[in-house]
Amino acid sequence: MKKRILFVASEFASGMIPYAAKILLTLANDNNFDVYAIILNSGRKSFKNLLDSFDENHLISIEYPRNKMLKLIYKFYPYPVIKALNKFNKQNNPDVIHLLTGDFTLAPYFLLNKIRSRQFYYTVHDLHPHEVKSTNLFNKILHKYVAWGYKLLRDNIYNLTTSSRTQFNELIRLYPNKHIAFTHFPSLLTDKIQSGKTQVVELLNEDNYILFFGTVDEYKGVDLLIKAYVNSSQFKHVKLVIAGKGLSYENLICGNSNIIRINRFIEDSEVKDLFTKASFVVYPYRSATMSGVLSVAYYFKKRVLLSSIPFFMDNGTKISFFFESMNVSDLQAKMETLVIQNEDKNNADGCYESIYSDEVLILDYINLYK
């Protein structure tokens, strides 16, 4: 008999949208599950384009308000999401209600209603908050509120899952009397990424560059990458491309024409062009609990230079290379080695499939909901 699952995806951060959409679509296409979802969209940050093939009758779509005051209220009590959750639960009695995207805004709802039902499942994304660089008082307060919300939800929900082996082991130690399960991180590939034909206009005449791709935040260590690149005399004929919206690091780039900073949202249709023309990819993260960035690099069979943090170490393959985390000199040396080495595409065969297949993901969730 199919498990009736209600997923809640109320966090529309750039990485959360493809993460949740992939899980929803994969499980919805499997005979073991009857999948429903409550999703929250905000302008261009929308699940809709990725869920075109999802059964509309199984999708409850809510728009995030544009009014600043209503936005603030949503952070503490997203009434339309809560109303939809309660209504669906009452009318359909799902076997599982799974908070999939962190969903910190639901923490006050759990606190006020003293919810302890084992019907709820919760995906733990960041057991320990990422580093944040901000002088804005509101952003600092919001960061602490998000961390509080995450903790309250994992403290109050009996069924927990994570895609980090390190977090999985720590959760078992923290919550010995709870049901804790490991589920693989889904691939962030979309149909538009796989078949993309749009060229990145900033890179029309560029190829064989070193690539960083993703939202540029403090914890991702892009400043370390820039320092390692600038410090070397070996990269005169190899450019560095930093593609993704976020911190600009103009003070470190200092007008260096060999560093191409594409500070905007990269469309899915552009990703294929971006990766295909790269020599190799670098992810110099200071920390990462769960991330899908490796799936894209592995799919396009690109060598990846990674910091030696646990999540990356757990998901290494034949085309993964590691430097000592936070060590700029080691990062520089490993980059210089990869520039010299010839790339063997055949060595990448099977790397993507070994971690990111649909079959692996489906089996994980069958075991999670047993």
mmCIF file of C-alpha atoms in Angstrom:
data_model
loop_
_atom_site.group_PDB
_atom_site.id
_atom_site.type_symbol
_atom_site.label_atom_id
_atom_site.label_comp_id
_atom_site.label_asym_id
_atom_site.label_seq_id
_atom_site.Cartn_x
_atom_site.Cartn_y
_atom_site.Cartn_z
ATOM 1 C CA MET A 1 0.000 0.000 0.000
ATOM 2 C CA LYS A 2 1.307 3.445 -0.931
ATOM 3 C CA LYS A 3 2.514 5.794 1.782
ATOM 4 C CA ARG A 4 0.637 9.088 1.632
ATOM 5 C CA ILE A 5 3.230 11.812 2.149
ATOM 6 C CA LEU A 6 2.656 15.538 2.605
ATOM 7 C CA PHE A 7 5.866 17.474 2.029
ATOM 8 C CA VAL A 8 6.194 21.046 3.263
ATOM 9 C CA ALA A 9 8.693 23.226 1.383
ATOM 10 C CA SER A 10 8.324 26.718 2.823
ATOM 11 C CA GLU A 11 11.930 27.851 2.312
ATOM 12 C CA PHE A 12 12.660 29.228 -1.172
ATOM 13 C CA ALA A 13 16.409 29.846 -0.930
ATOM 14 C CA SER A 14 18.169 29.187 -4.241
ATOM 15 C CA GLY A 15 19.582 25.811 -3.210
ATOM 16 C CA MET A 16 16.421 24.621 -1.461
ATOM 17 C CA ILE A 17 14.194 24.864 -4.539
ATOM 18 C CA PRO A 18 15.967 22.311 -6.798
ATOM 19 C CA TYR A 19 16.691 20.164 -3.724
ATOM 20 C CA ALA A 20 13.017 19.848 -2.776
ATOM 21 C CA ALA A 21 11.759 19.647 -6.367
ATOM 22 C CA LYS A 22 14.024 16.692 -7.160
ATOM 23 C CA ILE A 23 12.810 14.742 -4.120
ATOM 24 C CA LEU A 24 9.143 15.512 -4.872
ATOM 25 C CA LEU A 25 9.379 14.470 -8.524
ATOM 26 C CA THR A 26 11.450 11.349 -7.874
ATOM 27 C CA LEU A 27 9.153 9.974 -5.168
ATOM 28 C CA ALA A 28 5.976 11.009 -7.009
ATOM 29 C CA ASN A 29 7.055 8.830 -9.950
ATOM 30 C CA ASP A 30 7.532 5.776 -7.752
ATOM 31 C CA ASN A 31 4.737 3.328 -6.899
ATOM 32 C CA ASN A 32 5.612 3.245 -3.197
ATOM 33 C CA PHE A 33 4.454 6.813 -2.564
ATOM 34 C CA ASP A 34 1.413 9.050 -2.935
ATOM 35 C CA VAL A 35 3.064 12.460 -2.811
ATOM 36 C CA TYR A 36 1.472 15.823 -1.987
ATOM 37 C CA ALA A 37 3.265 19.114 -1.329
ATOM 38 C CA ILE A 38 2.770 22.575 0.129
ATOM 39 C CA ILE A 39 5.225 24.948 -1.551
ATOM 40 C CA LEU A 40 5.983 28.625 -0.950
ATOM 41 C CA ASN A 41 7.110 30.752 -3.910
ATOM 42 C CA SER A 42 8.575 34.252 -3.968
ATOM 43 C CA GLY A 43 8.777 35.965 -7.356
ATOM 44 C CA ARG A 44 11.582 34.420 -9.401
ATOM 45 C CA LYS A 45 12.397 32.113 -6.508
ATOM 46 C CA SER A 46 9.702 29.667 -7.448
ATOM 47 C CA PHE A 47 9.183 25.916 -7.427
ATOM 48 C CA LYS A 48 6.688 26.126 -10.275
ATOM 49 C CA ASN A 49 9.061 25.872 -13.238
ATOM 50 C CA LEU A 50 10.700 22.765 -11.806
ATOM 51 C CA LEU A 51 7.392 21.085 -10.964
ATOM 52 C CA ASP A 52 5.714 21.375 -14.384
ATOM 53 C CA SER A 53 5.149 17.615 -14.504
ATOM 54 C CA PHE A 54 3.910 17.355 -10.902
ATOM 55 C CA ASP A 55 0.194 16.543 -10.493
ATOM 56 C CA GLU A 56 -1.523 19.912 -9.933
ATOM 57 C CA ASN A 57 -4.139 18.233 -7.742
ATOM 58 C CA HIS A 58 -1.355 17.181 -5.393
ATOM 59 C CA LEU A 59 0.258 20.618 -5.176
ATOM 60 C CA ILE A 60 -0.744 23.435 -2.811
ATOM 61 C CA SER A 61 1.064 26.536 -4.049
ATOM 62 C CA ILE A 62 1.300 29.669 -1.882
ATOM 63 C CA GLU A 63 2.837 33.020 -2.817
ATOM 64 C CA TYR A 64 5.113 34.859 -0.392
ATOM 65 C CA PRO A 65 3.804 38.400 0.270
ATOM 66 C CA ARG A 66 5.442 41.470 -1.248
ATOM 67 C CA ASN A 67 4.459 43.821 1.568
ATOM 68 C CA LYS A 68 7.381 44.303 3.990
ATOM 69 C CA MET A 69 5.228 44.046 7.107
ATOM 70 C CA LEU A 70 3.558 40.850 5.894
ATOM 71 C CA LYS A 71 6.972 39.418 5.034
ATOM 72 C CA LEU A 72 8.101 40.031 8.608
ATOM 73 C CA ILE A 73 4.954 38.358 9.966
ATOM 74 C CA TYR A 74 5.601 35.346 7.708
ATOM 75 C CA LYS A 75 9.000 34.872 9.335
ATOM 76 C CA PHE A 76 7.302 34.278 12.676
ATOM 77 C CA TYR A 77 3.940 32.803 11.712
ATOM 78 C CA PRO A 78 3.241 31.931 8.042
ATOM 79 C CA TYR A 79 -0.510 31.609 8.490
ATOM 80 C CA PRO A 80 -1.405 30.491 4.910
ATOM 81 C CA VAL A 81 1.142 27.636 5.129
ATOM 82 C CA ILE A 82 -0.123 26.590 8.566
ATOM 83 C CA LYS A 83 -3.756 26.804 7.430
ATOM 84 C CA ALA A 84 -3.025 24.622 4.377
ATOM 85 C CA LEU A 85 -1.125 22.105 6.508
ATOM 86 C CA ASN A 86 -3.927 21.799 9.087
ATOM 87 C CA LYS A 87 -6.640 21.559 6.420
ATOM 88 C CA PHE A 88 -4.853 18.843 4.450
ATOM 89 C CA ASN A 89 -4.054 16.877 7.596
ATOM 90 C CA LYS A 90 -7.683 16.980 8.730
ATOM 91 C CA GLN A 91 -9.172 16.033 5.360
ATOM 92 C CA ASN A 92 -6.616 13.484 4.124
ATOM 93 C CA ASN A 93 -4.877 12.094 7.212
ATOM 94 C CA PRO A 94 -1.460 11.529 5.575
ATOM 95 C CA ASP A 95 0.865 8.845 6.912
ATOM 96 C CA VAL A 96 3.727 11.331 6.973
ATOM 97 C CA ILE A 97 4.100 15.123 7.133
ATOM 98 C CA HIS A 98 7.674 15.904 6.181
ATOM 99 C CA LEU A 99 9.231 19.361 6.658
ATOM 100 C CA LEU A 100 11.763 19.259 3.856
ATOM 101 C CA THR A 101 13.500 22.639 3.569
ATOM 102 C CA GLY A 102 14.473 23.681 7.094
ATOM 103 C CA ASP A 103 11.141 25.497 7.497
ATOM 104 C CA PHE A 104 12.263 27.544 10.511
ATOM 105 C CA THR A 105 9.179 29.784 10.221
ATOM 106 C CA LEU A 106 7.057 26.878 11.498
ATOM 107 C CA ALA A 107 8.953 26.736 14.803
ATOM 108 C CA PRO A 108 6.535 29.112 16.649
ATOM 109 C CA TYR A 109 3.607 27.001 15.379
ATOM 110 C CA PHE A 110 5.164 23.858 16.885
ATOM 111 C CA LEU A 111 5.991 25.711 20.096
ATOM 112 C CA LEU A 112 2.538 27.248 20.614
ATOM 113 C CA ASN A 113 0.646 24.049 19.767
ATOM 114 C CA LYS A 114 3.053 21.736 21.618
ATOM 115 C CA ILE A 115 3.123 19.358 18.661
ATOM 116 C CA ARG A 116 4.729 15.983 19.418
ATOM 117 C CA SER A 117 3.042 13.735 16.822
ATOM 118 C CA ARG A 118 5.236 11.020 15.329
ATOM 119 C CA GLN A 119 3.484 11.697 12.052
ATOM 120 C CA PHE A 120 6.037 14.483 11.484
ATOM 121 C CA TYR A 121 9.458 14.052 9.870
ATOM 122 C CA TYR A 122 12.153 16.713 9.634
ATOM 123 C CA THR A 123 15.182 17.082 7.373
ATOM 124 C CA VAL A 124 18.117 18.549 9.322
ATOM 125 C CA HIS A 125 20.123 20.776 6.969
ATOM 126 C CA ASP A 126 22.417 22.801 9.228
ATOM 127 C CA LEU A 127 22.956 21.274 12.642
ATOM 128 C CA HIS A 128 25.531 24.032 13.178
ATOM 129 C CA PRO A 129 24.843 27.435 11.552
ATOM 130 C CA HIS A 130 27.089 28.592 8.701
ATOM 131 C CA GLU A 131 29.445 31.524 9.070
ATOM 132 C CA VAL A 132 27.749 34.793 8.151
ATOM 133 C CA LYS A 133 29.515 38.059 7.386
ATOM 134 C CA SER A 134 27.143 40.957 7.956
ATOM 135 C CA THR A 135 27.211 44.278 9.769
ATOM 136 C CA ASN A 136 23.437 44.629 9.453
ATOM 137 C CA LEU A 137 21.787 44.237 12.868
ATOM 138 C CA PHE A 138 18.540 42.843 11.401
ATOM 139 C CA ASN A 139 20.438 40.158 9.449
ATOM 140 C CA LYS A 140 22.331 39.148 12.598
ATOM 141 C CA ILE A 141 19.078 38.838 14.562
ATOM 142 C CA LEU A 142 17.445 36.903 11.716
ATOM 143 C CA HIS A 143 20.421 34.518 11.567
ATOM 144 C CA LYS A 144 20.021 33.759 15.284
ATOM 145 C CA TYR A 145 16.264 33.315 14.860
ATOM 146 C CA VAL A 146 16.778 30.841 12.008
ATOM 147 C CA ALA A 147 19.227 28.832 14.132
ATOM 148 C CA TRP A 148 16.715 28.847 17.018
ATOM 149 C CA GLY A 149 13.945 27.653 14.691
ATOM 150 C CA TYR A 150 16.061 24.798 13.344
ATOM 151 C CA LYS A 151 16.916 23.652 16.860
ATOM 152 C CA LEU A 152 13.352 23.835 18.149
ATOM 153 C CA LEU A 153 12.051 21.740 15.246
ATOM 154 C CA ARG A 154 14.667 19.010 15.566
ATOM 155 C CA ASP A 155 14.177 18.961 19.351
ATOM 156 C CA ASN A 156 10.410 18.513 18.981
ATOM 157 C CA ILE A 157 10.127 16.191 15.966
ATOM 158 C CA TYR A 158 10.747 12.489 16.596
ATOM 159 C CA ASN A 159 11.753 11.424 13.047
ATOM 160 C CA LEU A 160 14.901 13.128 11.749
ATOM 161 C CA THR A 161 16.918 12.659 8.580
ATOM 162 C CA THR A 162 20.018 14.271 7.085
ATOM 163 C CA SER A 163 22.253 13.844 4.037
ATOM 164 C CA SER A 164 25.460 14.425 5.986
ATOM 165 C CA ARG A 165 27.219 11.392 7.481
ATOM 166 C CA THR A 166 28.823 13.634 10.086
ATOM 167 C CA GLN A 167 25.481 15.160 11.075
ATOM 168 C CA PHE A 168 23.866 11.709 11.082
ATOM 169 C CA ASN A 169 26.372 10.439 13.639
ATOM 170 C CA GLU A 170 26.050 13.586 15.747
ATOM 171 C CA LEU A 171 22.239 13.417 15.701
ATOM 172 C CA ILE A 172 22.380 9.841 16.975
ATOM 173 C CA ARG A 173 24.530 11.038 19.893
ATOM 174 C CA LEU A 174 22.299 14.054 20.598
ATOM 175 C CA TYR A 175 18.975 12.204 20.293
ATOM 176 C CA PRO A 176 19.535 8.540 21.285
ATOM 177 C CA ASN A 177 15.785 7.912 21.701
ATOM 178 C CA LYS A 178 14.708 9.276 18.310
ATOM 179 C CA HIS A 179 14.382 7.720 14.865
ATOM 180 C CA ILE A 180 17.394 9.028 12.898
ATOM 181 C CA ALA A 181 18.015 8.078 9.249
ATOM 182 C CA PHE A 182 20.501 8.947 6.522
ATOM 183 C CA THR A 183 19.155 9.912 3.100
ATOM 184 C CA HIS A 184 21.391 10.785 0.151
ATOM 185 C CA PHE A 185 21.395 14.358 -1.101
ATOM 186 C CA PRO A 186 19.445 14.542 -4.378
ATOM 187 C CA SER A 187 20.992 15.615 -7.625
ATOM 188 C CA LEU A 188 20.426 19.284 -8.429
ATOM 189 C CA LEU A 189 20.276 18.551 -12.138
ATOM 190 C CA THR A 190 17.165 19.680 -13.960
ATOM 191 C CA ASP A 191 16.016 19.016 -17.520
ATOM 192 C CA LYS A 192 16.945 22.598 -18.394
ATOM 193 C CA ILE A 193 20.481 22.100 -17.065
ATOM 194 C CA GLN A 194 20.954 18.858 -18.991
ATOM 195 C CA SER A 195 19.646 20.237 -22.285
ATOM 196 C CA GLY A 196 20.700 23.874 -21.795
ATOM 197 C CA LYS A 197 21.760 25.760 -24.916
ATOM 198 C CA THR A 198 22.080 29.307 -23.601
ATOM 199 C CA GLN A 199 25.603 30.706 -23.684
ATOM 200 C CA VAL A 200 26.920 32.723 -20.754
ATOM 201 C CA VAL A 201 27.394 36.126 -22.384
ATOM 202 C CA GLU A 202 30.273 37.071 -20.079
ATOM 203 C CA LEU A 203 32.207 33.987 -21.285
ATOM 204 C CA LEU A 204 31.596 33.972 -25.045
ATOM 205 C CA ASN A 205 35.313 33.926 -25.868
ATOM 206 C CA GLU A 206 36.525 32.033 -22.805
ATOM 207 C CA ASP A 207 37.286 28.369 -22.089
ATOM 208 C CA ASN A 208 39.603 26.178 -19.981
ATOM 209 C CA TYR A 209 39.053 28.398 -16.962
ATOM 210 C CA ILE A 210 38.965 27.549 -13.260
ATOM 211 C CA LEU A 211 35.362 27.678 -12.080
ATOM 212 C CA PHE A 212 33.509 28.408 -8.871
ATOM 213 C CA PHE A 213 29.732 28.165 -9.244
ATOM 214 C CA GLY A 214 27.029 28.971 -6.710
ATOM 215 C CA THR A 215 25.731 31.673 -4.409
ATOM 216 C CA VAL A 216 28.766 33.462 -2.956
ATOM 217 C CA ASP A 217 28.569 33.477 0.845
ATOM 218 C CA GLU A 218 31.212 33.834 3.540
ATOM 219 C CA TYR A 219 31.210 30.140 4.458
ATOM 220 C CA LYS A 220 31.974 29.078 0.880
ATOM 221 C CA GLY A 221 35.545 30.376 1.066
ATOM 222 C CA VAL A 222 35.648 32.258 -2.242
ATOM 223 C CA ASP A 223 37.963 34.827 -0.653
ATOM 224 C CA LEU A 224 40.461 31.992 -0.032
ATOM 225 C CA LEU A 225 40.178 30.954 -3.686
ATOM 226 C CA ILE A 226 40.879 34.502 -4.898
ATOM 227 C CA LYS A 227 43.921 34.810 -2.629
ATOM 228 C CA ALA A 228 45.319 31.471 -3.816
ATOM 229 C CA TYR A 229 44.800 32.466 -7.450
ATOM 230 C CA VAL A 230 46.328 35.942 -7.096
ATOM 231 C CA ASN A 231 49.330 34.609 -5.157
ATOM 232 C CA SER A 232 50.388 32.284 -7.989
ATOM 233 C CA SER A 233 52.449 33.154 -11.058
ATOM 234 C CA GLN A 234 51.263 29.971 -12.791
ATOM 235 C CA PHE A 235 47.822 31.268 -13.778
ATOM 236 C CA LYS A 236 48.761 34.014 -16.258
ATOM 237 C CA HIS A 237 47.049 32.144 -19.089
ATOM 238 C CA VAL A 238 44.287 30.512 -17.035
ATOM 239 C CA LYS A 239 41.365 32.654 -15.927
ATOM 240 C CA LEU A 240 39.288 32.296 -12.774
ATOM 241 C CA VAL A 241 35.496 32.482 -13.150
ATOM 242 C CA ILE A 242 33.336 33.100 -10.071
ATOM 243 C CA ALA A 243 29.733 32.660 -11.189
ATOM 244 C CA GLY A 244 26.816 33.306 -8.859
ATOM 245 C CA LYS A 245 25.054 36.058 -6.993
ATOM 246 C CA GLY A 246 26.404 37.239 -3.644
ATOM 247 C CA LEU A 247 29.522 38.846 -2.194
ATOM 248 C CA SER A 248 31.562 40.670 -4.836
ATOM 249 C CA TYR A 249 35.038 40.636 -3.206
ATOM 250 C CA GLU A 250 36.077 43.638 -5.314
ATOM 251 C CA ASN A 251 38.665 44.528 -2.674
ATOM 252 C CA LEU A 252 40.448 41.223 -3.319
ATOM 253 C CA ILE A 253 40.006 41.138 -7.088
ATOM 254 C CA CYS A 254 41.356 44.699 -7.418
ATOM 255 C CA GLY A 255 40.555 44.999 -11.110
ATOM 256 C CA ASN A 256 42.431 41.805 -12.064
ATOM 257 C CA SER A 257 41.249 41.179 -15.637
ATOM 258 C CA ASN A 258 41.987 37.463 -15.327
ATOM 259 C CA ILE A 259 39.266 37.111 -12.672
ATOM 260 C CA ILE A 260 35.762 37.154 -14.149
ATOM 261 C CA ARG A 261 33.148 37.826 -11.467
ATOM 262 C CA ILE A 262 29.628 37.081 -12.768
ATOM 263 C CA ASN A 263 27.578 38.486 -9.904
ATOM 264 C CA ARG A 264 24.055 37.486 -10.936
ATOM 265 C CA PHE A 265 21.672 34.550 -10.874
ATOM 266 C CA ILE A 266 22.780 31.890 -13.339
ATOM 267 C CA GLU A 267 19.843 30.428 -15.259
ATOM 268 C CA ASP A 268 19.555 26.647 -15.515
ATOM 269 C CA SER A 269 19.833 26.893 -19.307
ATOM 270 C CA GLU A 270 23.297 28.528 -18.891
ATOM 271 C CA VAL A 271 24.802 25.940 -16.544
ATOM 272 C CA LYS A 272 25.782 23.446 -19.265
ATOM 273 C CA ASP A 273 27.768 26.092 -21.154
ATOM 274 C CA LEU A 274 29.377 27.293 -17.912
ATOM 275 C CA PHE A 275 30.603 23.829 -16.885
ATOM 276 C CA THR A 276 31.397 22.382 -20.304
ATOM 277 C CA LYS A 277 33.990 25.069 -21.015
ATOM 278 C CA ALA A 278 35.665 24.877 -17.574
ATOM 279 C CA SER A 279 38.972 23.101 -17.020
ATOM 280 C CA PHE A 280 38.092 22.135 -13.454
ATOM 281 C CA VAL A 281 35.862 23.273 -10.590
ATOM 282 C CA VAL A 282 36.886 24.494 -7.122
ATOM 283 C CA TYR A 283 34.755 24.466 -3.981
ATOM 284 C CA PRO A 284 36.902 25.963 -1.182
ATOM 285 C CA TYR A 285 34.151 25.874 1.490
ATOM 286 C CA ARG A 286 34.975 26.656 5.096
ATOM 287 C CA SER A 287 32.012 24.489 6.085
ATOM 288 C CA ALA A 288 29.211 22.543 4.429
ATOM 289 C CA THR A 289 26.719 20.273 6.066
ATOM 290 C CA MET A 290 24.696 19.407 2.968
ATOM 291 C CA SER A 291 25.195 20.588 -0.590
ATOM 292 C CA GLY A 292 24.248 19.511 -4.096
ATOM 293 C CA VAL A 293 26.980 21.372 -5.975
ATOM 294 C CA LEU A 294 28.968 18.188 -6.570
ATOM 295 C CA SER A 295 26.154 16.609 -8.562
ATOM 296 C CA VAL A 296 26.490 19.178 -11.356
ATOM 297 C CA ALA A 297 30.282 18.875 -11.583
ATOM 298 C CA TYR A 298 30.149 15.075 -11.569
ATOM 299 C CA TYR A 299 27.417 15.011 -14.222
ATOM 300 C CA PHE A 300 29.523 17.124 -16.577
ATOM 301 C CA LYS A 301 32.572 14.952 -15.734
ATOM 302 C CA LYS A 302 34.659 17.816 -14.382
ATOM 303 C CA ARG A 303 37.515 17.405 -11.964
ATOM 304 C CA VAL A 304 36.683 18.988 -8.632
ATOM 305 C CA LEU A 305 39.092 20.483 -6.087
ATOM 306 C CA LEU A 306 37.496 20.430 -2.637
ATOM 307 C CA SER A 307 38.338 21.552 0.860
ATOM 308 C CA SER A 308 38.805 18.643 3.253
ATOM 309 C CA ILE A 309 35.555 19.163 5.160
ATOM 310 C CA PRO A 310 33.582 16.047 6.151
ATOM 311 C CA PHE A 311 30.670 16.390 3.691
ATOM 312 C CA PHE A 312 32.990 16.665 0.691
ATOM 313 C CA MET A 313 35.215 13.852 1.961
ATOM 314 C CA ASP A 314 32.139 11.619 2.301
ATOM 315 C CA ASN A 315 31.144 12.320 -1.303
ATOM 316 C CA GLY A 316 34.500 12.115 -3.036
ATOM 317 C CA THR A 317 35.004 10.173 -6.280
ATOM 318 C CA LYS A 318 37.812 9.345 -8.726
ATOM 319 C CA ILE A 319 37.717 12.920 -10.043
ATOM 320 C CA SER A 320 37.772 14.588 -6.612
ATOM 321 C CA PHE A 321 40.937 16.201 -5.275
ATOM 322 C CA PHE A 322 41.346 17.690 -1.814
ATOM 323 C CA PHE A 323 43.290 20.476 -0.150
ATOM 324 C CA GLU A 324 43.593 21.190 3.549
ATOM 325 C CA SER A 325 40.593 23.297 4.538
ATOM 326 C CA MET A 326 41.400 27.005 5.087
ATOM 327 C CA ASN A 327 45.010 26.492 3.902
ATOM 328 C CA VAL A 328 45.533 29.012 1.071
ATOM 329 C CA SER A 329 49.042 27.723 0.264
ATOM 330 C CA ASP A 330 47.803 24.155 -0.135
ATOM 331 C CA LEU A 331 44.847 25.354 -2.220
ATOM 332 C CA GLN A 332 47.242 27.234 -4.498
ATOM 333 C CA ALA A 333 49.555 24.231 -4.888
ATOM 334 C CA LYS A 334 46.703 21.835 -5.724
ATOM 335 C CA MET A 335 45.261 24.278 -8.260
ATOM 336 C CA GLU A 336 48.660 24.591 -9.945
ATOM 337 C CA THR A 337 48.888 20.793 -10.168
ATOM 338 C CA LEU A 338 45.452 20.475 -11.768
ATOM 339 C CA VAL A 339 46.293 23.163 -14.331
ATOM 340 C CA ILE A 340 49.329 21.151 -15.436
ATOM 341 C CA GLN A 341 47.644 17.728 -15.434
ATOM 342 C CA ASN A 342 45.745 16.523 -18.465
ATOM 343 C CA GLU A 343 42.073 15.826 -17.905
ATOM 344 C CA ASP A 344 40.939 12.220 -18.445
ATOM 345 C CA LYS A 345 37.188 12.262 -19.147
ATOM 346 C CA ASN A 346 36.990 8.447 -19.074
ATOM 347 C CA ASN A 347 38.067 8.522 -15.433
ATOM 348 C CA ALA A 348 34.773 10.268 -14.608
ATOM 349 C CA ASP A 349 32.558 7.417 -15.801
ATOM 350 C CA GLY A 350 30.116 6.291 -13.110
ATOM 351 C CA CYS A 351 31.013 9.034 -10.604
ATOM 352 C CA TYR A 352 27.662 10.765 -10.898
ATOM 353 C CA GLU A 353 25.573 7.578 -10.886
ATOM 354 C CA SER A 354 27.252 6.126 -7.813
ATOM 355 C CA ILE A 355 25.859 8.895 -5.572
ATOM 356 C CA TYR A 356 22.965 10.613 -7.330
ATOM 357 C CA SER A 357 20.813 7.939 -8.997
ATOM 358 C CA ASP A 358 17.031 7.961 -8.515
ATOM 359 C CA GLU A 359 17.153 4.338 -7.338
ATOM 360 C CA VAL A 360 19.423 5.235 -4.409
ATOM 361 C CA LEU A 361 17.162 8.132 -3.400
ATOM 362 C CA ILE A 362 13.953 6.079 -3.567
ATOM 363 C CA LEU A 363 15.405 3.266 -1.447
ATOM 364 C CA ASP A 364 16.529 5.801 1.165
ATOM 365 C CA TYR A 365 13.001 7.190 1.560
ATOM 366 C CA ILE A 366 11.364 3.758 1.600
ATOM 367 C CA ASN A 367 13.607 2.892 4.551
ATOM 368 C CA LEU A 368 13.026 6.284 6.191
ATOM 369 C CA TYR A 369 9.237 5.867 6.288
ATOM 370 C CA LYS A 370 9.100 2.167 7.257
#
